[in-house]
Amino acid sequence: MPPKNPILGLCQQASFLISAAKVDQCPADEGREVAFAGRSNAGKSSALNTLTHANLARTSKTPGRTQLLNFFRLDDERRLVDLPGYGYAKVPIPLKQHWQRHLEAYLGSRESLVGVFLMMDIRHPLTEFDRMMLDWSGAAEMPLHILLTKSDKLAFGAAKNALLAIQRDIRKGWGESVSVQLFSAPKRQGVDEAQQVLASWLGLEEPADSGQETGA
């Protein structure tokens, strides 16, 4: 009998592939690739590790630690990409400019990219970087799924109210194509829902029913 969540089998064999400072250092642009983006300290690496049941991405209490495009191999046709954190005030301006330049080059040229997970701290959503990513995904017609991370930092009712408010803002500004959910790495909240999106993008199962809580 096949596993209920086919992404888990792939994640068990996930391995680091390569780090790239520039687009021309990335792996061959073929197969399917899902990227993880987020403002520095939004919980991006923790979310990636939780979703894959592995320690793929390095986590740190020092925001801005991820300075490269880090590629992880799932199989010959599928990869995950941990994108550089962005927006941390203590990072030198030239380094910020380097990240932005090469992040934009990656997003604008990568044919194998099939979807982007955008991590937002539920307490500080829709930052300038988040809005930039939403604008880009709309212009590029790229599927984007938002994880409202650190949702365990709020009471359940407050977290649900924040989700509804952010869903309204997303619909008003960017339409119905962006999906949103609550997520907590420590509490493993929202893991199954996010894994279903990941599996769908990687061609492992049918897309989730649009009637689910994602708010798509």
PDB file of C-alpha atoms in Angstrom:
ATOM      1  CA  MET A   1       0.000   0.000   0.000  1.00  0.00           C
ATOM      2  CA  PRO A   2       1.532   3.385  -0.983  1.00  0.00           C
ATOM      3  CA  PRO A   3       2.350   5.825   1.824  1.00  0.00           C
ATOM      4  CA  LYS A   4      -0.333   8.401   2.631  1.00  0.00           C
ATOM      5  CA  ASN A   5       2.135  11.236   2.130  1.00  0.00           C
ATOM      6  CA  PRO A   6       4.550  10.424  -0.712  1.00  0.00           C
ATOM      7  CA  ILE A   7       6.778  13.400   0.054  1.00  0.00           C
ATOM      8  CA  LEU A   8       8.023  11.723   3.233  1.00  0.00           C
ATOM      9  CA  GLY A   9       9.711   8.881   1.385  1.00  0.00           C
ATOM     10  CA  LEU A  10      11.656  11.346  -0.734  1.00  0.00           C
ATOM     11  CA  CYS A  11      12.586  13.447   2.277  1.00  0.00           C
ATOM     12  CA  GLN A  12      14.108  10.435   4.012  1.00  0.00           C
ATOM     13  CA  GLN A  13      16.691  10.290   1.226  1.00  0.00           C
ATOM     14  CA  ALA A  14      17.146  14.058   0.907  1.00  0.00           C
ATOM     15  CA  SER A  15      20.730  15.247   0.798  1.00  0.00           C
ATOM     16  CA  PHE A  16      22.670  18.455   0.386  1.00  0.00           C
ATOM     17  CA  LEU A  17      23.518  19.051  -3.253  1.00  0.00           C
ATOM     18  CA  ILE A  18      25.325  22.381  -3.669  1.00  0.00           C
ATOM     19  CA  SER A  19      25.502  25.993  -2.491  1.00  0.00           C
ATOM     20  CA  ALA A  20      25.485  28.728  -5.095  1.00  0.00           C
ATOM     21  CA  ALA A  21      26.473  32.360  -4.707  1.00  0.00           C
ATOM     22  CA  LYS A  22      25.374  33.123  -8.272  1.00  0.00           C
ATOM     23  CA  VAL A  23      22.796  31.750 -10.687  1.00  0.00           C
ATOM     24  CA  ASP A  24      25.448  30.297 -12.987  1.00  0.00           C
ATOM     25  CA  GLN A  25      26.594  28.090 -10.089  1.00  0.00           C
ATOM     26  CA  CYS A  26      23.166  26.469  -9.672  1.00  0.00           C
ATOM     27  CA  PRO A  27      22.493  22.843 -10.687  1.00  0.00           C
ATOM     28  CA  ALA A  28      21.228  22.047 -14.168  1.00  0.00           C
ATOM     29  CA  ASP A  29      17.906  23.814 -14.745  1.00  0.00           C
ATOM     30  CA  GLU A  30      15.747  20.725 -15.233  1.00  0.00           C
ATOM     31  CA  GLY A  31      13.146  18.711 -13.325  1.00  0.00           C
ATOM     32  CA  ARG A  32      11.128  20.360 -10.528  1.00  0.00           C
ATOM     33  CA  GLU A  33      12.354  22.751  -7.867  1.00  0.00           C
ATOM     34  CA  VAL A  34      10.543  24.301  -4.882  1.00  0.00           C
ATOM     35  CA  ALA A  35      12.084  27.306  -3.150  1.00  0.00           C
ATOM     36  CA  PHE A  36      11.757  28.476   0.458  1.00  0.00           C
ATOM     37  CA  ALA A  37      11.916  32.244   0.964  1.00  0.00           C
ATOM     38  CA  GLY A  38      11.457  34.540   3.905  1.00  0.00           C
ATOM     39  CA  ARG A  39      12.648  37.625   5.636  1.00  0.00           C
ATOM     40  CA  SER A  40      15.530  36.991   8.011  1.00  0.00           C
ATOM     41  CA  ASN A  41      14.389  35.489  11.327  1.00  0.00           C
ATOM     42  CA  ALA A  42      10.988  34.462   9.922  1.00  0.00           C
ATOM     43  CA  GLY A  43      11.675  30.798  10.715  1.00  0.00           C
ATOM     44  CA  LYS A  44      12.481  29.697   7.169  1.00  0.00           C
ATOM     45  CA  SER A  45      15.138  27.098   7.962  1.00  0.00           C
ATOM     46  CA  SER A  46      13.119  25.660  10.852  1.00  0.00           C
ATOM     47  CA  ALA A  47      10.095  25.299   8.562  1.00  0.00           C
ATOM     48  CA  LEU A  48      12.155  23.571   5.872  1.00  0.00           C
ATOM     49  CA  ASN A  49      13.627  21.138   8.401  1.00  0.00           C
ATOM     50  CA  THR A  50      10.218  20.396   9.930  1.00  0.00           C
ATOM     51  CA  LEU A  51       8.519  19.789   6.589  1.00  0.00           C
ATOM     52  CA  THR A  52      11.226  17.373   5.454  1.00  0.00           C
ATOM     53  CA  HIS A  53      11.716  15.600   8.816  1.00  0.00           C
ATOM     54  CA  ALA A  54      15.434  16.292   8.340  1.00  0.00           C
ATOM     55  CA  ASN A  55      18.127  18.756   9.326  1.00  0.00           C
ATOM     56  CA  LEU A  56      18.667  20.057   5.814  1.00  0.00           C
ATOM     57  CA  ALA A  57      18.853  23.756   6.568  1.00  0.00           C
ATOM     58  CA  ARG A  58      21.067  25.262   9.224  1.00  0.00           C
ATOM     59  CA  THR A  59      19.148  27.137  11.880  1.00  0.00           C
ATOM     60  CA  SER A  60      20.647  29.911  13.927  1.00  0.00           C
ATOM     61  CA  LYS A  61      19.606  32.545  16.427  1.00  0.00           C
ATOM     62  CA  THR A  62      21.629  34.971  14.311  1.00  0.00           C
ATOM     63  CA  PRO A  63      19.353  36.215  11.504  1.00  0.00           C
ATOM     64  CA  GLY A  64      20.874  36.457   8.055  1.00  0.00           C
ATOM     65  CA  ARG A  65      22.967  33.309   8.436  1.00  0.00           C
ATOM     66  CA  THR A  66      21.819  31.854   5.107  1.00  0.00           C
ATOM     67  CA  GLN A  67      23.861  33.784   2.549  1.00  0.00           C
ATOM     68  CA  LEU A  68      23.754  31.386  -0.401  1.00  0.00           C
ATOM     69  CA  LEU A  69      21.208  29.508  -2.509  1.00  0.00           C
ATOM     70  CA  ASN A  70      21.367  26.067  -0.916  1.00  0.00           C
ATOM     71  CA  PHE A  71      20.093  23.146  -3.020  1.00  0.00           C
ATOM     72  CA  PHE A  72      18.925  19.813  -1.594  1.00  0.00           C
ATOM     73  CA  ARG A  73      18.374  16.748  -3.765  1.00  0.00           C
ATOM     74  CA  LEU A  74      15.237  14.665  -3.270  1.00  0.00           C
ATOM     75  CA  ASP A  75      15.711  12.496  -6.360  1.00  0.00           C
ATOM     76  CA  ASP A  76      17.046  12.911  -9.906  1.00  0.00           C
ATOM     77  CA  GLU A  77      14.094  15.103 -10.881  1.00  0.00           C
ATOM     78  CA  ARG A  78      13.241  17.025  -7.689  1.00  0.00           C
ATOM     79  CA  ARG A  79      15.031  19.553  -5.487  1.00  0.00           C
ATOM     80  CA  LEU A  80      14.362  21.981  -2.648  1.00  0.00           C
ATOM     81  CA  VAL A  81      16.101  25.355  -2.443  1.00  0.00           C
ATOM     82  CA  ASP A  82      16.761  27.368   0.702  1.00  0.00           C
ATOM     83  CA  LEU A  83      16.995  30.982  -0.479  1.00  0.00           C
ATOM     84  CA  PRO A  84      19.010  33.683   1.313  1.00  0.00           C
ATOM     85  CA  GLY A  85      17.276  35.377   4.204  1.00  0.00           C
ATOM     86  CA  TYR A  86      16.604  39.003   3.467  1.00  0.00           C
ATOM     87  CA  GLY A  87      16.151  42.274   5.308  1.00  0.00           C
ATOM     88  CA  TYR A  88      18.171  41.883   8.488  1.00  0.00           C
ATOM     89  CA  ALA A  89      19.329  45.339   9.583  1.00  0.00           C
ATOM     90  CA  LYS A  90      22.790  44.315  10.849  1.00  0.00           C
ATOM     91  CA  VAL A  91      23.871  42.768   7.539  1.00  0.00           C
ATOM     92  CA  PRO A  92      26.203  45.159   5.647  1.00  0.00           C
ATOM     93  CA  ILE A  93      24.531  47.023   2.797  1.00  0.00           C
ATOM     94  CA  PRO A  94      26.832  45.585   0.076  1.00  0.00           C
ATOM     95  CA  LEU A  95      25.916  42.050   1.201  1.00  0.00           C
ATOM     96  CA  LYS A  96      22.213  42.947   1.167  1.00  0.00           C
ATOM     97  CA  GLN A  97      22.608  44.240  -2.373  1.00  0.00           C
ATOM     98  CA  HIS A  98      24.425  41.045  -3.390  1.00  0.00           C
ATOM     99  CA  TRP A  99      21.634  38.878  -1.969  1.00  0.00           C
ATOM    100  CA  GLN A 100      18.913  40.924  -3.648  1.00  0.00           C
ATOM    101  CA  ARG A 101      20.653  40.940  -7.021  1.00  0.00           C
ATOM    102  CA  HIS A 102      21.213  37.196  -7.139  1.00  0.00           C
ATOM    103  CA  LEU A 103      17.853  36.334  -5.571  1.00  0.00           C
ATOM    104  CA  GLU A 104      16.133  38.334  -8.310  1.00  0.00           C
ATOM    105  CA  ALA A 105      18.295  36.662 -10.957  1.00  0.00           C
ATOM    106  CA  TYR A 106      17.383  33.208  -9.629  1.00  0.00           C
ATOM    107  CA  LEU A 107      13.658  33.923  -9.425  1.00  0.00           C
ATOM    108  CA  GLY A 108      13.581  35.521 -12.853  1.00  0.00           C
ATOM    109  CA  SER A 109      15.455  32.859 -14.780  1.00  0.00           C
ATOM    110  CA  ARG A 110      14.889  29.446 -13.197  1.00  0.00           C
ATOM    111  CA  GLU A 111      12.694  27.355 -15.505  1.00  0.00           C
ATOM    112  CA  SER A 112      12.525  24.378 -13.128  1.00  0.00           C
ATOM    113  CA  LEU A 113      11.036  26.462 -10.300  1.00  0.00           C
ATOM    114  CA  VAL A 114       7.430  25.289  -9.800  1.00  0.00           C
ATOM    115  CA  GLY A 115       6.449  27.004  -6.542  1.00  0.00           C
ATOM    116  CA  VAL A 116       7.620  29.124  -3.617  1.00  0.00           C
ATOM    117  CA  PHE A 117       6.935  28.769   0.088  1.00  0.00           C
ATOM    118  CA  LEU A 118       7.035  32.204   1.715  1.00  0.00           C
ATOM    119  CA  MET A 119       7.575  32.266   5.466  1.00  0.00           C
ATOM    120  CA  MET A 120       6.054  35.184   7.394  1.00  0.00           C
ATOM    121  CA  ASP A 121       6.293  35.654  11.149  1.00  0.00           C
ATOM    122  CA  ILE A 122       2.614  35.797  12.120  1.00  0.00           C
ATOM    123  CA  ARG A 123       3.416  38.675  14.485  1.00  0.00           C
ATOM    124  CA  HIS A 124       5.067  40.731  11.721  1.00  0.00           C
ATOM    125  CA  PRO A 125       3.393  39.804   8.405  1.00  0.00           C
ATOM    126  CA  LEU A 126       3.468  41.502   5.010  1.00  0.00           C
ATOM    127  CA  THR A 127       6.818  43.224   5.347  1.00  0.00           C
ATOM    128  CA  GLU A 128       8.338  45.047   2.388  1.00  0.00           C
ATOM    129  CA  PHE A 129      10.132  41.831   1.350  1.00  0.00           C
ATOM    130  CA  ASP A 130       6.902  39.814   1.634  1.00  0.00           C
ATOM    131  CA  ARG A 131       5.081  42.294  -0.600  1.00  0.00           C
ATOM    132  CA  MET A 132       7.918  42.193  -3.112  1.00  0.00           C
ATOM    133  CA  MET A 133       7.659  38.397  -3.267  1.00  0.00           C
ATOM    134  CA  LEU A 134       3.880  38.554  -3.660  1.00  0.00           C
ATOM    135  CA  ASP A 135       4.199  41.104  -6.468  1.00  0.00           C
ATOM    136  CA  TRP A 136       6.791  38.941  -8.201  1.00  0.00           C
ATOM    137  CA  SER A 137       4.738  35.743  -7.907  1.00  0.00           C
ATOM    138  CA  GLY A 138       1.730  37.472  -9.401  1.00  0.00           C
ATOM    139  CA  ALA A 139       3.711  38.910 -12.309  1.00  0.00           C
ATOM    140  CA  ALA A 140       5.464  35.574 -12.933  1.00  0.00           C
ATOM    141  CA  GLU A 141       2.285  33.521 -12.403  1.00  0.00           C
ATOM    142  CA  MET A 142       4.274  31.444  -9.933  1.00  0.00           C
ATOM    143  CA  PRO A 143       2.339  29.477  -7.277  1.00  0.00           C
ATOM    144  CA  LEU A 144       3.058  30.857  -3.801  1.00  0.00           C
ATOM    145  CA  HIS A 145       2.060  29.369  -0.452  1.00  0.00           C
ATOM    146  CA  ILE A 146       2.468  31.388   2.743  1.00  0.00           C
ATOM    147  CA  LEU A 147       3.360  29.780   6.056  1.00  0.00           C
ATOM    148  CA  LEU A 148       2.463  32.053   8.967  1.00  0.00           C
ATOM    149  CA  THR A 149       5.303  30.837  11.162  1.00  0.00           C
ATOM    150  CA  LYS A 150       5.611  31.032  14.943  1.00  0.00           C
ATOM    151  CA  SER A 151       1.829  30.781  15.238  1.00  0.00           C
ATOM    152  CA  ASP A 152       2.348  29.102  18.617  1.00  0.00           C
ATOM    153  CA  LYS A 153       3.476  32.497  19.919  1.00  0.00           C
ATOM    154  CA  LEU A 154      -0.163  33.620  19.795  1.00  0.00           C
ATOM    155  CA  ALA A 155      -3.214  32.210  21.534  1.00  0.00           C
ATOM    156  CA  PHE A 156      -5.313  30.000  19.246  1.00  0.00           C
ATOM    157  CA  GLY A 157      -8.071  32.593  18.793  1.00  0.00           C
ATOM    158  CA  ALA A 158      -5.601  35.386  18.101  1.00  0.00           C
ATOM    159  CA  ALA A 159      -3.749  33.216  15.564  1.00  0.00           C
ATOM    160  CA  LYS A 160      -6.991  32.379  13.738  1.00  0.00           C
ATOM    161  CA  ASN A 161      -7.980  36.046  13.661  1.00  0.00           C
ATOM    162  CA  ALA A 162      -4.550  36.961  12.293  1.00  0.00           C
ATOM    163  CA  LEU A 163      -4.910  34.280   9.593  1.00  0.00           C
ATOM    164  CA  LEU A 164      -8.300  35.645   8.525  1.00  0.00           C
ATOM    165  CA  ALA A 165      -7.023  39.234   8.453  1.00  0.00           C
ATOM    166  CA  ILE A 166      -3.980  38.292   6.369  1.00  0.00           C
ATOM    167  CA  GLN A 167      -6.129  36.233   4.002  1.00  0.00           C
ATOM    168  CA  ARG A 168      -8.329  39.302   3.441  1.00  0.00           C
ATOM    169  CA  ASP A 169      -5.298  41.487   2.752  1.00  0.00           C
ATOM    170  CA  ILE A 170      -3.851  38.916   0.359  1.00  0.00           C
ATOM    171  CA  ARG A 171      -7.114  38.575  -1.569  1.00  0.00           C
ATOM    172  CA  LYS A 172      -7.513  42.342  -1.786  1.00  0.00           C
ATOM    173  CA  GLY A 173      -3.968  42.983  -2.968  1.00  0.00           C
ATOM    174  CA  TRP A 174      -3.031  39.848  -4.892  1.00  0.00           C
ATOM    175  CA  GLY A 175      -6.205  37.926  -5.697  1.00  0.00           C
ATOM    176  CA  GLU A 176      -7.088  34.306  -5.076  1.00  0.00           C
ATOM    177  CA  SER A 177      -3.930  32.626  -6.382  1.00  0.00           C
ATOM    178  CA  VAL A 178      -1.926  32.822  -3.120  1.00  0.00           C
ATOM    179  CA  SER A 179      -2.679  30.344  -0.319  1.00  0.00           C
ATOM    180  CA  VAL A 180      -2.089  30.971   3.395  1.00  0.00           C
ATOM    181  CA  GLN A 181      -1.951  28.767   6.483  1.00  0.00           C
ATOM    182  CA  LEU A 182      -0.884  28.740  10.126  1.00  0.00           C
ATOM    183  CA  PHE A 183       2.398  27.002  10.889  1.00  0.00           C
ATOM    184  CA  SER A 184       4.535  26.237  13.934  1.00  0.00           C
ATOM    185  CA  ALA A 185       7.740  24.231  13.681  1.00  0.00           C
ATOM    186  CA  PRO A 186       8.058  23.469  17.437  1.00  0.00           C
ATOM    187  CA  LYS A 187       4.404  22.400  17.731  1.00  0.00           C
ATOM    188  CA  ARG A 188       4.357  20.781  14.256  1.00  0.00           C
ATOM    189  CA  GLN A 189       1.190  22.727  13.503  1.00  0.00           C
ATOM    190  CA  GLY A 190       0.176  22.801   9.839  1.00  0.00           C
ATOM    191  CA  VAL A 191       2.825  20.301   8.733  1.00  0.00           C
ATOM    192  CA  ASP A 192       0.460  17.911   6.907  1.00  0.00           C
ATOM    193  CA  GLU A 193      -1.244  20.756   5.070  1.00  0.00           C
ATOM    194  CA  ALA A 194       2.058  22.269   3.926  1.00  0.00           C
ATOM    195  CA  GLN A 195       3.442  18.868   2.906  1.00  0.00           C
ATOM    196  CA  GLN A 196       0.392  18.311   0.716  1.00  0.00           C
ATOM    197  CA  VAL A 197       1.156  21.540  -1.146  1.00  0.00           C
ATOM    198  CA  LEU A 198       4.811  20.523  -1.509  1.00  0.00           C
ATOM    199  CA  ALA A 199       3.896  17.073  -2.796  1.00  0.00           C
ATOM    200  CA  SER A 200       1.473  18.562  -5.302  1.00  0.00           C
ATOM    201  CA  TRP A 201       4.049  20.967  -6.705  1.00  0.00           C
ATOM    202  CA  LEU A 202       6.605  18.186  -7.002  1.00  0.00           C
ATOM    203  CA  GLY A 203       4.154  16.080  -8.993  1.00  0.00           C
ATOM    204  CA  LEU A 204       3.596  13.481  -6.292  1.00  0.00           C
ATOM    205  CA  GLU A 205      -0.173  13.826  -5.827  1.00  0.00           C
ATOM    206  CA  GLU A 206      -3.176  15.781  -7.006  1.00  0.00           C
ATOM    207  CA  PRO A 207      -3.533  19.416  -5.857  1.00  0.00           C
ATOM    208  CA  ALA A 208      -5.335  19.947  -2.564  1.00  0.00           C
ATOM    209  CA  ASP A 209      -9.045  20.731  -2.598  1.00  0.00           C
ATOM    210  CA  SER A 210      -9.401  24.503  -2.874  1.00  0.00           C
ATOM    211  CA  GLY A 211     -11.979  24.382  -0.104  1.00  0.00           C
ATOM    212  CA  GLN A 212      -9.333  23.688   2.552  1.00  0.00           C
ATOM    213  CA  GLU A 213      -8.192  26.154   5.188  1.00  0.00           C
ATOM    214  CA  THR A 214      -5.259  27.389   3.075  1.00  0.00           C
ATOM    215  CA  GLY A 215      -7.450  30.231   1.911  1.00  0.00           C
ATOM    216  CA  ALA A 216      -6.295  29.762  -1.665  1.00  0.00           C
TER     217      ALA A 216
END
